[in-house]
Coordinates of N, CA and C in Angstrom, one line a residue:
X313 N 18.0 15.3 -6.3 CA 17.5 14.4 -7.3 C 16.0 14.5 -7.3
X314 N 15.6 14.3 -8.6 CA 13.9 13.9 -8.8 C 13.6 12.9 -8.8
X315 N 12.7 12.2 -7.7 CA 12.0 11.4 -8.5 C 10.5 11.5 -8.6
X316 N 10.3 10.4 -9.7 CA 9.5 10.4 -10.5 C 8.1 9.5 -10.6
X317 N 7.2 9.2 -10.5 CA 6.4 8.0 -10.6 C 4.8 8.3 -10.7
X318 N 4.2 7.4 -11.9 CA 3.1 7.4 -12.1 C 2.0 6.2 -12.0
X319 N 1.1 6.0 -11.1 CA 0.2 4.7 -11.1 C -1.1 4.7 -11.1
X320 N -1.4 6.0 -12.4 CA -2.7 6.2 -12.7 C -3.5 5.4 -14.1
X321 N -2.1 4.2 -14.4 CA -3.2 3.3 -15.4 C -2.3 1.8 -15.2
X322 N -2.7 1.3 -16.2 CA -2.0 -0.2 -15.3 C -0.3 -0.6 -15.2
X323 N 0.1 0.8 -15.7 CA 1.6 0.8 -15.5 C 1.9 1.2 -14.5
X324 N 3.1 0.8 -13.7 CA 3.7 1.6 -12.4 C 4.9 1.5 -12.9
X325 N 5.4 3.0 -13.4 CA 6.0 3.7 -13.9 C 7.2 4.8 -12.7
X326 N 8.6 4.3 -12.8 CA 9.5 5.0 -11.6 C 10.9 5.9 -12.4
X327 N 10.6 7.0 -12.5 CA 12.4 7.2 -12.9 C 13.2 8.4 -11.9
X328 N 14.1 8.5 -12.1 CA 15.0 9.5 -11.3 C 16.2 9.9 -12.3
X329 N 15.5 11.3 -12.3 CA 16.0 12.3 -12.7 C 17.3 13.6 -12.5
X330 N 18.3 13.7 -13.0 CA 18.6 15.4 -12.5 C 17.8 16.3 -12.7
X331 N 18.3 17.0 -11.3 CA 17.5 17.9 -11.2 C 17.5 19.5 -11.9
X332 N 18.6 19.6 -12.4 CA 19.2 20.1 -13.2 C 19.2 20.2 -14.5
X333 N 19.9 18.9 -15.2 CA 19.5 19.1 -16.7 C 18.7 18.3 -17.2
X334 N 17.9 17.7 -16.2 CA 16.4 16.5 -16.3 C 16.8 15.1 -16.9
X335 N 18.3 14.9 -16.9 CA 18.8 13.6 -17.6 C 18.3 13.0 -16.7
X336 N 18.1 11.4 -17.5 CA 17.6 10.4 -16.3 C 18.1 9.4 -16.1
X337 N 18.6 8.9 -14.6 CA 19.6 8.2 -14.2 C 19.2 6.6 -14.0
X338 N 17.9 6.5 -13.9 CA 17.3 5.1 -13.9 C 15.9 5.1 -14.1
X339 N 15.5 4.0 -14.4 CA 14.0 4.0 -14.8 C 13.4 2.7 -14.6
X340 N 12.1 2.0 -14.0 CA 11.7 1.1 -14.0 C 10.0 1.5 -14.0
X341 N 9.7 0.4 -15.2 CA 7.7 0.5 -15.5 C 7.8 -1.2 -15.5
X342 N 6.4 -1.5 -15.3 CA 6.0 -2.6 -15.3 C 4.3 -2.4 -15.4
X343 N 3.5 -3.3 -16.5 CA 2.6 -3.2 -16.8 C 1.5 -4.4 -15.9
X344 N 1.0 -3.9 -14.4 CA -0.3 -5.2 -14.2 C -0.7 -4.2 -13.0
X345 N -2.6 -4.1 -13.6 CA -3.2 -3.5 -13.6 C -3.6 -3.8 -11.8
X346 N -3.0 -4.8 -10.9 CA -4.0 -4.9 -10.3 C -2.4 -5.6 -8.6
X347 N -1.5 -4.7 -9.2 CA -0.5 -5.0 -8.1 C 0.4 -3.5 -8.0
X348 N -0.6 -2.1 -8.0 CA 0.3 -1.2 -7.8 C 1.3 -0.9 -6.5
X349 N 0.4 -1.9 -5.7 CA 0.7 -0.9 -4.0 C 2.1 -2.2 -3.6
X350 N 1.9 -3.2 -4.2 CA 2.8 -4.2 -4.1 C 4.2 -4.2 -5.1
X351 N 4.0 -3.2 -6.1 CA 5.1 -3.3 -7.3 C 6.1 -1.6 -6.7
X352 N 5.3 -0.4 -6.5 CA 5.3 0.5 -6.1 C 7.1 0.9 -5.7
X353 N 7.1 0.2 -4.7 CA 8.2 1.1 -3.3 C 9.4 0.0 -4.0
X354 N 9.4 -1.3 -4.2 CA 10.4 -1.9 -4.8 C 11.2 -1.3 -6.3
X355 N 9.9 -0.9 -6.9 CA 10.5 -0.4 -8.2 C 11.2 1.2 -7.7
X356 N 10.9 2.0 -6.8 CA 11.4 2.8 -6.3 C 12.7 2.4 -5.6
X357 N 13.0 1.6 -4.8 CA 14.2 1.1 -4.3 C 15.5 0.8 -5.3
X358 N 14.6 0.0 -6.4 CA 15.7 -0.3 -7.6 C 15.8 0.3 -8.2
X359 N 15.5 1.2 -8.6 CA 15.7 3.1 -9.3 C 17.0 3.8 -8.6
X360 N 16.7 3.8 -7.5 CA 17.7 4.1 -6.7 C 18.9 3.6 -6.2
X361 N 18.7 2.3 -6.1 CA 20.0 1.6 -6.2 C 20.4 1.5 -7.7
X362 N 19.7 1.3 -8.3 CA 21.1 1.5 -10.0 C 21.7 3.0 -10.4
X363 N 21.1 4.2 -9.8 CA 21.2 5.6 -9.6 C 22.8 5.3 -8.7
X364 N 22.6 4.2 -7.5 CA 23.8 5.1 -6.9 C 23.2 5.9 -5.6
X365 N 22.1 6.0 -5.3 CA 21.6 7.6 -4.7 C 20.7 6.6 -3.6
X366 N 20.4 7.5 -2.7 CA 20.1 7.1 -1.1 C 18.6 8.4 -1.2
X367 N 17.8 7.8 -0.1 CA 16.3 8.3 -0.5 C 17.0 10.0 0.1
X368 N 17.7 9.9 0.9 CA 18.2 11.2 1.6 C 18.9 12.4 0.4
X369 N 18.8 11.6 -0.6 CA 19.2 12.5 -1.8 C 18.8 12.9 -2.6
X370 N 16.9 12.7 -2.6 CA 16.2 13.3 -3.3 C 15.7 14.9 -3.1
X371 N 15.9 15.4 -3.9 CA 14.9 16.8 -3.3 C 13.9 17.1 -3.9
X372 N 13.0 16.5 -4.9 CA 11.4 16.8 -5.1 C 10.8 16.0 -5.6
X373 N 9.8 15.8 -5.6 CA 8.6 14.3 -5.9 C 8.2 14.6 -6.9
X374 N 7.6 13.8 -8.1 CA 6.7 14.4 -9.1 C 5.6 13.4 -9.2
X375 N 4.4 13.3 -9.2 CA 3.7 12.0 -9.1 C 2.4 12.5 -10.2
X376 N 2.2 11.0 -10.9 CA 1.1 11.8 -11.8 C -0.3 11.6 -11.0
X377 N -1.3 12.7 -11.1 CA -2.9 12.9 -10.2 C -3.3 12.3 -11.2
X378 N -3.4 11.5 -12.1 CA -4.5 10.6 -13.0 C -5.3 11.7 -13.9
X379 N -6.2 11.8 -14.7 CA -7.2 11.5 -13.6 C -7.2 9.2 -14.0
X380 N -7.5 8.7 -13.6 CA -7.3 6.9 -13.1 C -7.9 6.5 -12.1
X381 N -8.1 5.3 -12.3 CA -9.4 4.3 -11.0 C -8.4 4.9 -10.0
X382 N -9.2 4.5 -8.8 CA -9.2 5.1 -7.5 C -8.2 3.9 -6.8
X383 N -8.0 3.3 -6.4 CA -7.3 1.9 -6.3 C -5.5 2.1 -6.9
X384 N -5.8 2.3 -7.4 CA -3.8 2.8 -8.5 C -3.4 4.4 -8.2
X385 N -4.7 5.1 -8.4 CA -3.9 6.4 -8.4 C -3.9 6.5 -7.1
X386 N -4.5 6.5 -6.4 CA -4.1 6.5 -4.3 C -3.1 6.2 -4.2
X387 N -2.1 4.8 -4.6 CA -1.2 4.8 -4.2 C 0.0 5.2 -4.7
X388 N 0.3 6.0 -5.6 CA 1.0 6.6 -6.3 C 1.1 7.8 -5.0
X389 N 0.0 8.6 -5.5 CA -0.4 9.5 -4.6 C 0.0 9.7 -3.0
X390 N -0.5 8.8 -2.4 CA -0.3 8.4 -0.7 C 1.4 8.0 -0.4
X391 N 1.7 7.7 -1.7 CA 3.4 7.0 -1.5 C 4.2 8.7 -1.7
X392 N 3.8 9.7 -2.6 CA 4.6 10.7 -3.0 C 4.6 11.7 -1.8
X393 N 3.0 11.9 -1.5 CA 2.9 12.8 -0.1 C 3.5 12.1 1.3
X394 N 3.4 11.2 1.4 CA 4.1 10.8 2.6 C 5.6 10.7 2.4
X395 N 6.1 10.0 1.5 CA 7.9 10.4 1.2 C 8.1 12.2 1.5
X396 N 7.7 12.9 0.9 CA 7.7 14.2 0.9 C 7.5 14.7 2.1
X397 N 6.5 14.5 3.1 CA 6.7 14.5 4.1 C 7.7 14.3 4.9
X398 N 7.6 13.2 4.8 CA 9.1 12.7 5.9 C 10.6 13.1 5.5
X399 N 10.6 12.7 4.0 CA 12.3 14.1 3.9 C 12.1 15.4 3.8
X400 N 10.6 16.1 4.2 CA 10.8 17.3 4.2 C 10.9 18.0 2.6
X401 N 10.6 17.3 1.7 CA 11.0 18.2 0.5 C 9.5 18.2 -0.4
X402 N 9.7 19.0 -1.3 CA 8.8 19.1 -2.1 C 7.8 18.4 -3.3
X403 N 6.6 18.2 -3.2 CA 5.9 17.0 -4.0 C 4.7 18.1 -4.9
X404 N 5.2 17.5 -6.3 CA 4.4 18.3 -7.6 C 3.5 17.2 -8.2
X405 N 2.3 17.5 -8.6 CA 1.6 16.7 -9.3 C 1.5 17.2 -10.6
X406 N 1.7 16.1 -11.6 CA 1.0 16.9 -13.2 C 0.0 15.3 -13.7
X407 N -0.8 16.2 -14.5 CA -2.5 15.4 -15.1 C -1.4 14.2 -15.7
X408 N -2.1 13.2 -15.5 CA -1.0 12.0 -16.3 C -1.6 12.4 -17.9
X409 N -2.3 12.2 -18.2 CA -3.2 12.9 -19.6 C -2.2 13.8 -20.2
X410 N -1.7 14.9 -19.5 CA -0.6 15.4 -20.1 C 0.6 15.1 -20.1
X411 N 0.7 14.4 -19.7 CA 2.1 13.3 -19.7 C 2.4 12.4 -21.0
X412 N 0.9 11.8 -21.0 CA 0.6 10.6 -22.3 C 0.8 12.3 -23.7
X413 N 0.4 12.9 -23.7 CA 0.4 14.0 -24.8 C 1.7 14.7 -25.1
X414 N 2.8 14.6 -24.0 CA 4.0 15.2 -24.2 C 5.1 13.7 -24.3
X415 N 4.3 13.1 -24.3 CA 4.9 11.5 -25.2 C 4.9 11.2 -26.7
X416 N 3.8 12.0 -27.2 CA 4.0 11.8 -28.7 C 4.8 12.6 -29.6
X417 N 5.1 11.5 -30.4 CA 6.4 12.4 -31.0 C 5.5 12.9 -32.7
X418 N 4.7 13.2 -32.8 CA 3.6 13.8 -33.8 C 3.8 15.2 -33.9
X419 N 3.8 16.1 -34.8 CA 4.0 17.0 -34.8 C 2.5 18.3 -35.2
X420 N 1.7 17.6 -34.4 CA 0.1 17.8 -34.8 C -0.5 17.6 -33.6
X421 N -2.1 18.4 -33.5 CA -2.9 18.3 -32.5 C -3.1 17.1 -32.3
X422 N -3.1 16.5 -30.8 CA -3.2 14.9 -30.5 C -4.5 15.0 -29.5
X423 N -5.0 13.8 -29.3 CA -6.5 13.9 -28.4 C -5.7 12.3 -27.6
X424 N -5.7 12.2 -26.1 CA -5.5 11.6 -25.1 C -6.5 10.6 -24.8
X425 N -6.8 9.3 -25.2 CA -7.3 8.4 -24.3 C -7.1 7.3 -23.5
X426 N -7.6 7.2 -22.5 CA -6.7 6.5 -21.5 C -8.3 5.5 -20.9
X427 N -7.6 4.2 -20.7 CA -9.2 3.2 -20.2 C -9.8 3.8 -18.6
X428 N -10.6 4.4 -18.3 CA -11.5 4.3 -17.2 C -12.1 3.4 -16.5
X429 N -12.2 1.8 -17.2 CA -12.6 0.8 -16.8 C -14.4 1.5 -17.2
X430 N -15.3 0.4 -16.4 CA -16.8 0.5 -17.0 C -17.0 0.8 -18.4
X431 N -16.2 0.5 -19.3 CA -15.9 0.5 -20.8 C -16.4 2.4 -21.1
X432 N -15.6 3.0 -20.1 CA -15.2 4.5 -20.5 C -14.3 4.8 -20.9
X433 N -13.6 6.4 -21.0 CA -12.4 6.6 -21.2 C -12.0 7.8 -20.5
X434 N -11.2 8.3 -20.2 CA -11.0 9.5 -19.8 C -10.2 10.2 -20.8
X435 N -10.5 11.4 -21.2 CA -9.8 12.0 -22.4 C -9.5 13.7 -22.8
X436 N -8.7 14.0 -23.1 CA -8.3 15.5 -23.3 C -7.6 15.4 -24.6
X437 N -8.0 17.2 -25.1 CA -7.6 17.4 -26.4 C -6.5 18.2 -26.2
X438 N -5.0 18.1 -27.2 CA -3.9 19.0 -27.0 C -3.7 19.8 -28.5
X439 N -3.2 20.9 -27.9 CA -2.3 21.7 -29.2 C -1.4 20.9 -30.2
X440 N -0.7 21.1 -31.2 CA 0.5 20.3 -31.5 C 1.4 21.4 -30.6
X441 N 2.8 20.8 -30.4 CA 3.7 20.9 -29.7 C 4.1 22.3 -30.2
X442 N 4.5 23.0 -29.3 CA 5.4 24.5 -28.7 C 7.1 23.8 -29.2
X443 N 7.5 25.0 -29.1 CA 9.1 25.1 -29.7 C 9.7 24.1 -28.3
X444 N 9.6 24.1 -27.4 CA 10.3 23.3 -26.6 C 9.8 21.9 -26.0
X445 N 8.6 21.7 -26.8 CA 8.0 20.8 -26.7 C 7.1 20.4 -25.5
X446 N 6.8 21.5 -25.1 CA 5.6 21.2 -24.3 C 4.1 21.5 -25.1
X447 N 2.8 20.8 -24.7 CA 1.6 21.0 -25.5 C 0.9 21.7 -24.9
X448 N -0.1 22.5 -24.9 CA -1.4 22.9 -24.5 C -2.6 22.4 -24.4
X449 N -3.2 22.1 -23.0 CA -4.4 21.5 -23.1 C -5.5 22.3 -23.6
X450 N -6.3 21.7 -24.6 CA -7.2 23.1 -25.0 C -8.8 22.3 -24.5
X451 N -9.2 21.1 -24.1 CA -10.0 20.7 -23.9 C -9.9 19.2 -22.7
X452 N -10.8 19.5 -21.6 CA -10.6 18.0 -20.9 C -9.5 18.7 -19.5
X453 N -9.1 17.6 -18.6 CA -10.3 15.9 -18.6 C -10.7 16.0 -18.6
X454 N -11.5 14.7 -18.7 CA -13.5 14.2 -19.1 C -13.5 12.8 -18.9
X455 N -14.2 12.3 -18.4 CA -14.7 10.7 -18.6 C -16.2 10.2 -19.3
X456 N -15.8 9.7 -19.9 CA -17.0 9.6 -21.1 C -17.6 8.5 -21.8
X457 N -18.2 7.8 -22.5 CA -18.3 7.1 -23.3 C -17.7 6.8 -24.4
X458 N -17.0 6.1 -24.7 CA -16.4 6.7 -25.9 C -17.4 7.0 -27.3
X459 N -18.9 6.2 -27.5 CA -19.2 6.6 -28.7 C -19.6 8.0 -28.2
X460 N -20.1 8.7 -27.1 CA -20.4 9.7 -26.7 C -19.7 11.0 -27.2
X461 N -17.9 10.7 -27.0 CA -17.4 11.4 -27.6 C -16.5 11.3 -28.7
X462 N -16.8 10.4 -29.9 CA -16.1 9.9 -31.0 C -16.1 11.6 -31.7
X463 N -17.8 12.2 -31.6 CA -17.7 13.1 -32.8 C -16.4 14.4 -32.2
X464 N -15.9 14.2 -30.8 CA -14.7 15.2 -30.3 C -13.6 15.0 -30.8
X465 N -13.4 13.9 -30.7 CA -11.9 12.8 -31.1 C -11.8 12.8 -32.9
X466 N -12.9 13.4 -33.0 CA -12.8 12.8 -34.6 C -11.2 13.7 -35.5
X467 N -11.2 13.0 -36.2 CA -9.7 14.0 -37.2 C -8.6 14.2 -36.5
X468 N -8.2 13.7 -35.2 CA -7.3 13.4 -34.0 C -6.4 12.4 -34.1
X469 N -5.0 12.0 -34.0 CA -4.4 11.1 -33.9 C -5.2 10.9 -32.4
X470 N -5.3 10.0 -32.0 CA -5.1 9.1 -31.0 C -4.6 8.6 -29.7
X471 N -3.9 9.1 -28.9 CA -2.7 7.9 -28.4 C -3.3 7.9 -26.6
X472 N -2.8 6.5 -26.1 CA -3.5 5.9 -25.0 C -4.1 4.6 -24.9
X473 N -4.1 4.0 -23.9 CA -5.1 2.3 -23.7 C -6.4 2.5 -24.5
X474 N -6.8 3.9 -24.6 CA -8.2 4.0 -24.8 C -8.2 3.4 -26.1
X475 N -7.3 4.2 -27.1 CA -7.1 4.0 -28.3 C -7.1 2.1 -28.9
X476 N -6.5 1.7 -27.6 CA -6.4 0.2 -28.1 C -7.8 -0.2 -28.4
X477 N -8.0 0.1 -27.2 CA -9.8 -0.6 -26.2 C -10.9 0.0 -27.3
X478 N -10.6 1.0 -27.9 CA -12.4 1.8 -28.3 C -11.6 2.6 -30.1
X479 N -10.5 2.0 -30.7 CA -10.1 2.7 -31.6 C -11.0 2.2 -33.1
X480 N -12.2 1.8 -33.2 CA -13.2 1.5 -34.0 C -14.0 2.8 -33.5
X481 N -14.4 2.8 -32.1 CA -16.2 3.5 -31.9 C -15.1 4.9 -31.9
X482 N -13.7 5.4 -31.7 CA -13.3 6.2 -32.0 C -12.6 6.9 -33.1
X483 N -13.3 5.9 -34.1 CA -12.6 6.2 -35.6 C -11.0 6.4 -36.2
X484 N -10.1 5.3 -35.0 CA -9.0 5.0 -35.4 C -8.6 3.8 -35.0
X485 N -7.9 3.0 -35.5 CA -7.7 1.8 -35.8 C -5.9 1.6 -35.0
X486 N -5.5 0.8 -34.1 CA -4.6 1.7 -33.1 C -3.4 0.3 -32.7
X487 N -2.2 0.1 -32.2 CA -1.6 -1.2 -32.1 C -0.8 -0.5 -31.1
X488 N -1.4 -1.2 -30.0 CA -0.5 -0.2 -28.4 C 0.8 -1.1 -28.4
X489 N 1.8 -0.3 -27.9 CA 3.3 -0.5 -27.8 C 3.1 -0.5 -26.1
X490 N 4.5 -1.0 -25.7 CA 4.9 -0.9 -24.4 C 4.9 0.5 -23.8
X491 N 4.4 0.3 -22.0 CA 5.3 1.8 -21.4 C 6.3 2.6 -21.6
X492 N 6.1 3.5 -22.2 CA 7.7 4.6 -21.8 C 8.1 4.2 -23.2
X493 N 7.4 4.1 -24.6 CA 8.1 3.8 -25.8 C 7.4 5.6 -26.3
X494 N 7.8 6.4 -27.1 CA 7.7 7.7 -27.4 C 6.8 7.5 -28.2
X495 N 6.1 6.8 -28.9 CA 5.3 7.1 -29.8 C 4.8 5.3 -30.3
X496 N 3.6 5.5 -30.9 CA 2.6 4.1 -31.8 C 2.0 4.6 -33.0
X497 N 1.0 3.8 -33.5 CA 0.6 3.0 -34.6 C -1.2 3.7 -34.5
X498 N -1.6 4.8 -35.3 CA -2.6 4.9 -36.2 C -2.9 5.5 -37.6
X499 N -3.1 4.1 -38.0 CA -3.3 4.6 -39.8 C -1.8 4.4 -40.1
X500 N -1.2 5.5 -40.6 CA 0.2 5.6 -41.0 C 1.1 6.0 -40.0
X501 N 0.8 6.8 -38.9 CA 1.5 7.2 -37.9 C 2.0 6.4 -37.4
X502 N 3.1 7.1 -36.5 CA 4.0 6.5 -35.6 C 3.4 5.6 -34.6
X503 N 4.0 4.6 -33.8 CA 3.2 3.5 -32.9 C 2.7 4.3 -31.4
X504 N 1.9 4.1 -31.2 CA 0.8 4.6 -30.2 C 1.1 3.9 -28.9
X505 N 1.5 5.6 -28.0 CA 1.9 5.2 -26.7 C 0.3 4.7 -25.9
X506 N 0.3 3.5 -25.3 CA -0.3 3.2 -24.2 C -0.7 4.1 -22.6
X507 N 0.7 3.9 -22.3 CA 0.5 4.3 -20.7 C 1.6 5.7 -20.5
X508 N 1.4 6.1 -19.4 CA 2.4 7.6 -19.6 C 3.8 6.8 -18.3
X509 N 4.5 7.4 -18.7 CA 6.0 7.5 -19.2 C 6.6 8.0 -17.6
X510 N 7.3 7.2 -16.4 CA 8.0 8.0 -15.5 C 9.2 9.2 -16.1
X511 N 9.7 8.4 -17.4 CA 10.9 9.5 -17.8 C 10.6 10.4 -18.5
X512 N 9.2 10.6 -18.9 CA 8.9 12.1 -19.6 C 8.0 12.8 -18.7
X513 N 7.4 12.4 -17.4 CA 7.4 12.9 -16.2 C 8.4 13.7 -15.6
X514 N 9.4 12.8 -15.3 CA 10.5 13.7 -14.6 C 11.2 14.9 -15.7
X515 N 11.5 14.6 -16.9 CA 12.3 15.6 -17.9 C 11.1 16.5 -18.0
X516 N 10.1 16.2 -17.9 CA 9.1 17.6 -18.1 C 9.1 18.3 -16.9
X517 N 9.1 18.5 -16.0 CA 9.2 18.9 -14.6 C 10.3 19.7 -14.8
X518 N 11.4 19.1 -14.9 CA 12.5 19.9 -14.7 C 12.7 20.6 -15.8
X519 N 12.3 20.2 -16.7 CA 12.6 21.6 -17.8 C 11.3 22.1 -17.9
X520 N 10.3 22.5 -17.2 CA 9.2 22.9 -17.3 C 8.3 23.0 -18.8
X521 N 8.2 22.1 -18.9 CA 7.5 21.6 -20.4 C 5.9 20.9 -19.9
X522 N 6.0 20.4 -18.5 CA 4.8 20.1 -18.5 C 4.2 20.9 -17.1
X523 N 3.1 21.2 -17.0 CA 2.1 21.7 -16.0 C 2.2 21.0 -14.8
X524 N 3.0 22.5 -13.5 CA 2.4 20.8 -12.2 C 1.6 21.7 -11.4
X525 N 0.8 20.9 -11.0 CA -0.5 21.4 -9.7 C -0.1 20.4 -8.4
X526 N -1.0 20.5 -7.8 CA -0.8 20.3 -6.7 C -1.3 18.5 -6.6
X527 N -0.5 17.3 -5.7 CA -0.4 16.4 -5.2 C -1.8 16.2 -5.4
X528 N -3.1 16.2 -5.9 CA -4.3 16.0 -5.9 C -5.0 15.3 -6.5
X529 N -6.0 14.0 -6.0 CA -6.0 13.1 -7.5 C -7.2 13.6 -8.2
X530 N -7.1 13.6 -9.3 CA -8.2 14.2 -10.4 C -9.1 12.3 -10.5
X531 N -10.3 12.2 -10.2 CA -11.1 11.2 -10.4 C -12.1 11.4 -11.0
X532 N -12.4 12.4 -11.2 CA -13.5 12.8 -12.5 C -15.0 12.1 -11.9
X533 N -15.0 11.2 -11.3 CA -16.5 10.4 -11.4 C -16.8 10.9 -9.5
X534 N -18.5 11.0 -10.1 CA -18.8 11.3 -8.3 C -18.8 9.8 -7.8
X535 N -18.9 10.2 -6.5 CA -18.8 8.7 -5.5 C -19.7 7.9 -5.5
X536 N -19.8 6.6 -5.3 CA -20.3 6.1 -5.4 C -21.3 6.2 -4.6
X537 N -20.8 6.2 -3.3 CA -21.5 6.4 -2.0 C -21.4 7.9 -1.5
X538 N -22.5 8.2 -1.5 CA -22.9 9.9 -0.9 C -23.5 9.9 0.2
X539 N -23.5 11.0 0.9 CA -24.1 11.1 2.4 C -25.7 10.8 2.3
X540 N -26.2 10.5 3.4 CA -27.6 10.2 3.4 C -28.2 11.1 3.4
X541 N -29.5 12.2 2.6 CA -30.2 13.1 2.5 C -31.1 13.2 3.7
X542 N -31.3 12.5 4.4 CA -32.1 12.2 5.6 C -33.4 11.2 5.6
X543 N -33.8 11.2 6.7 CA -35.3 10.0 6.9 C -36.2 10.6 5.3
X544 N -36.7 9.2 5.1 CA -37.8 9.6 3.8 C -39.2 8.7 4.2
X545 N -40.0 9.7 4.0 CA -41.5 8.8 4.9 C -41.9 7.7 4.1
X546 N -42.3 7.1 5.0 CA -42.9 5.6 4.0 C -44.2 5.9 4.1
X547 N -45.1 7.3 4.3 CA -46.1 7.4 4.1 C -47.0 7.1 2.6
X548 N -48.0 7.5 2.6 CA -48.3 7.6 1.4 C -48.7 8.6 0.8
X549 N -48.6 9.4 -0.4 CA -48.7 10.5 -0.3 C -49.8 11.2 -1.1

């Protein structure tokens, strides 16, 4: 069995998948921005108990690398590599960014924005959809400003928190729906997904529709705190 889970925005997002024909056997999201590490392994347990299935019956991880604050995506992250570890099985990461893009059900180039917090965004541009419905990243990640990058986004559907948070300085006008709904609301379009999706996580994996790299979190911003350059003279110069 696969499972599945993403805690690179304020959803923590769980499903379990076949492994096989990527149907999905249970599913649990819950949206609060500031209880991942505490919502995490329970929403995992209950996945699995409505499955039927025992952790001993998983065989690969899929977890999304963000890029997302540092705080949410760690523990997504730290919870997939250490399960994997210990049953010995396999753990794949894919960009949650491309997760949120192989959620819309648009049939046109879409551009990804997702909240960064410090009134940023993090954001990538996609293809419209391939015959099997996987997209192509053609631009991004990035974390940015949003008026910084309006003139990128411009002529773009939309879809993401960003879209809620910044859908004026990004020249669309936006009405976020719940986790894990296929599609939202700009202009005339369909309603605008928010947050990315455990069950279009797991179905992309297994039918290879979405890109996986390695367990790694993509954080885009340098650290805050960097090593010390060394002694600096308080002489005068």
């Amino acid at each position: 069995m696969l499972l599945a889970f993403d805690t690179s925005s304020a959803a923590v997002t769980v499903a379990l998948a076949d492994p096989v024909s990527g149907n999905v056997l249970g599913s649990s999201t819950t949206v609060d921005a500031l209880r991942h590490g505490e919502l995490l392994a329970p929403a995992i347990a209950e996945v699995l108990a409505t499955a039927g299935v025992g952790v001993k019956d998983l065989t690969r991880i899929a977890v999304g690398t963000g890029p997302g604050p540092f705080t949410g995506l760690r523990v997504g992250l730290v919870t997939a590599r250490t399960m994997a570890d210990v049953l010995g099985i396999e753990v794949v990461g894919v960009c949650s960014l491309d997760i949120l893009a192989k959620q819309s059900s648009l049939a046109l180039p879409v551009a990804v924005a997702t909240d960064a917090r410090r009134k940023e965004i993090y954001w990538a541009l996609y293809d419209g959809p391939a015959a099997d419905g996987s997209r192509r990243r053609l631009e991004g990640p990035a974390v940015d400003k949003p008026a910084d990058v309006a003139h990128v986004l411009a002529g773009l559907p939309v879809i993401g928190r960003g879209a809620v948070l910044y859908g004026e300085v990004l020249g669309a006008t936006a009405t976020g729906a719940s986790a894990g709904s296929a599609a939202g609301t700009i202009g005339d379009e369909p309603e605008l997904v928010e947050y990315p999706s455990a069950e279009v996580l797991a179905t992309g994996v297994v039918t290879g529709t979405l890109q996986v790299t390695a367990p790694d979190p993509l954080y885009l911003r340098r650290p805050d705190v960097t090593m010390s350059g060394g002694p600096k003279s308080v002489l005068p110069k």
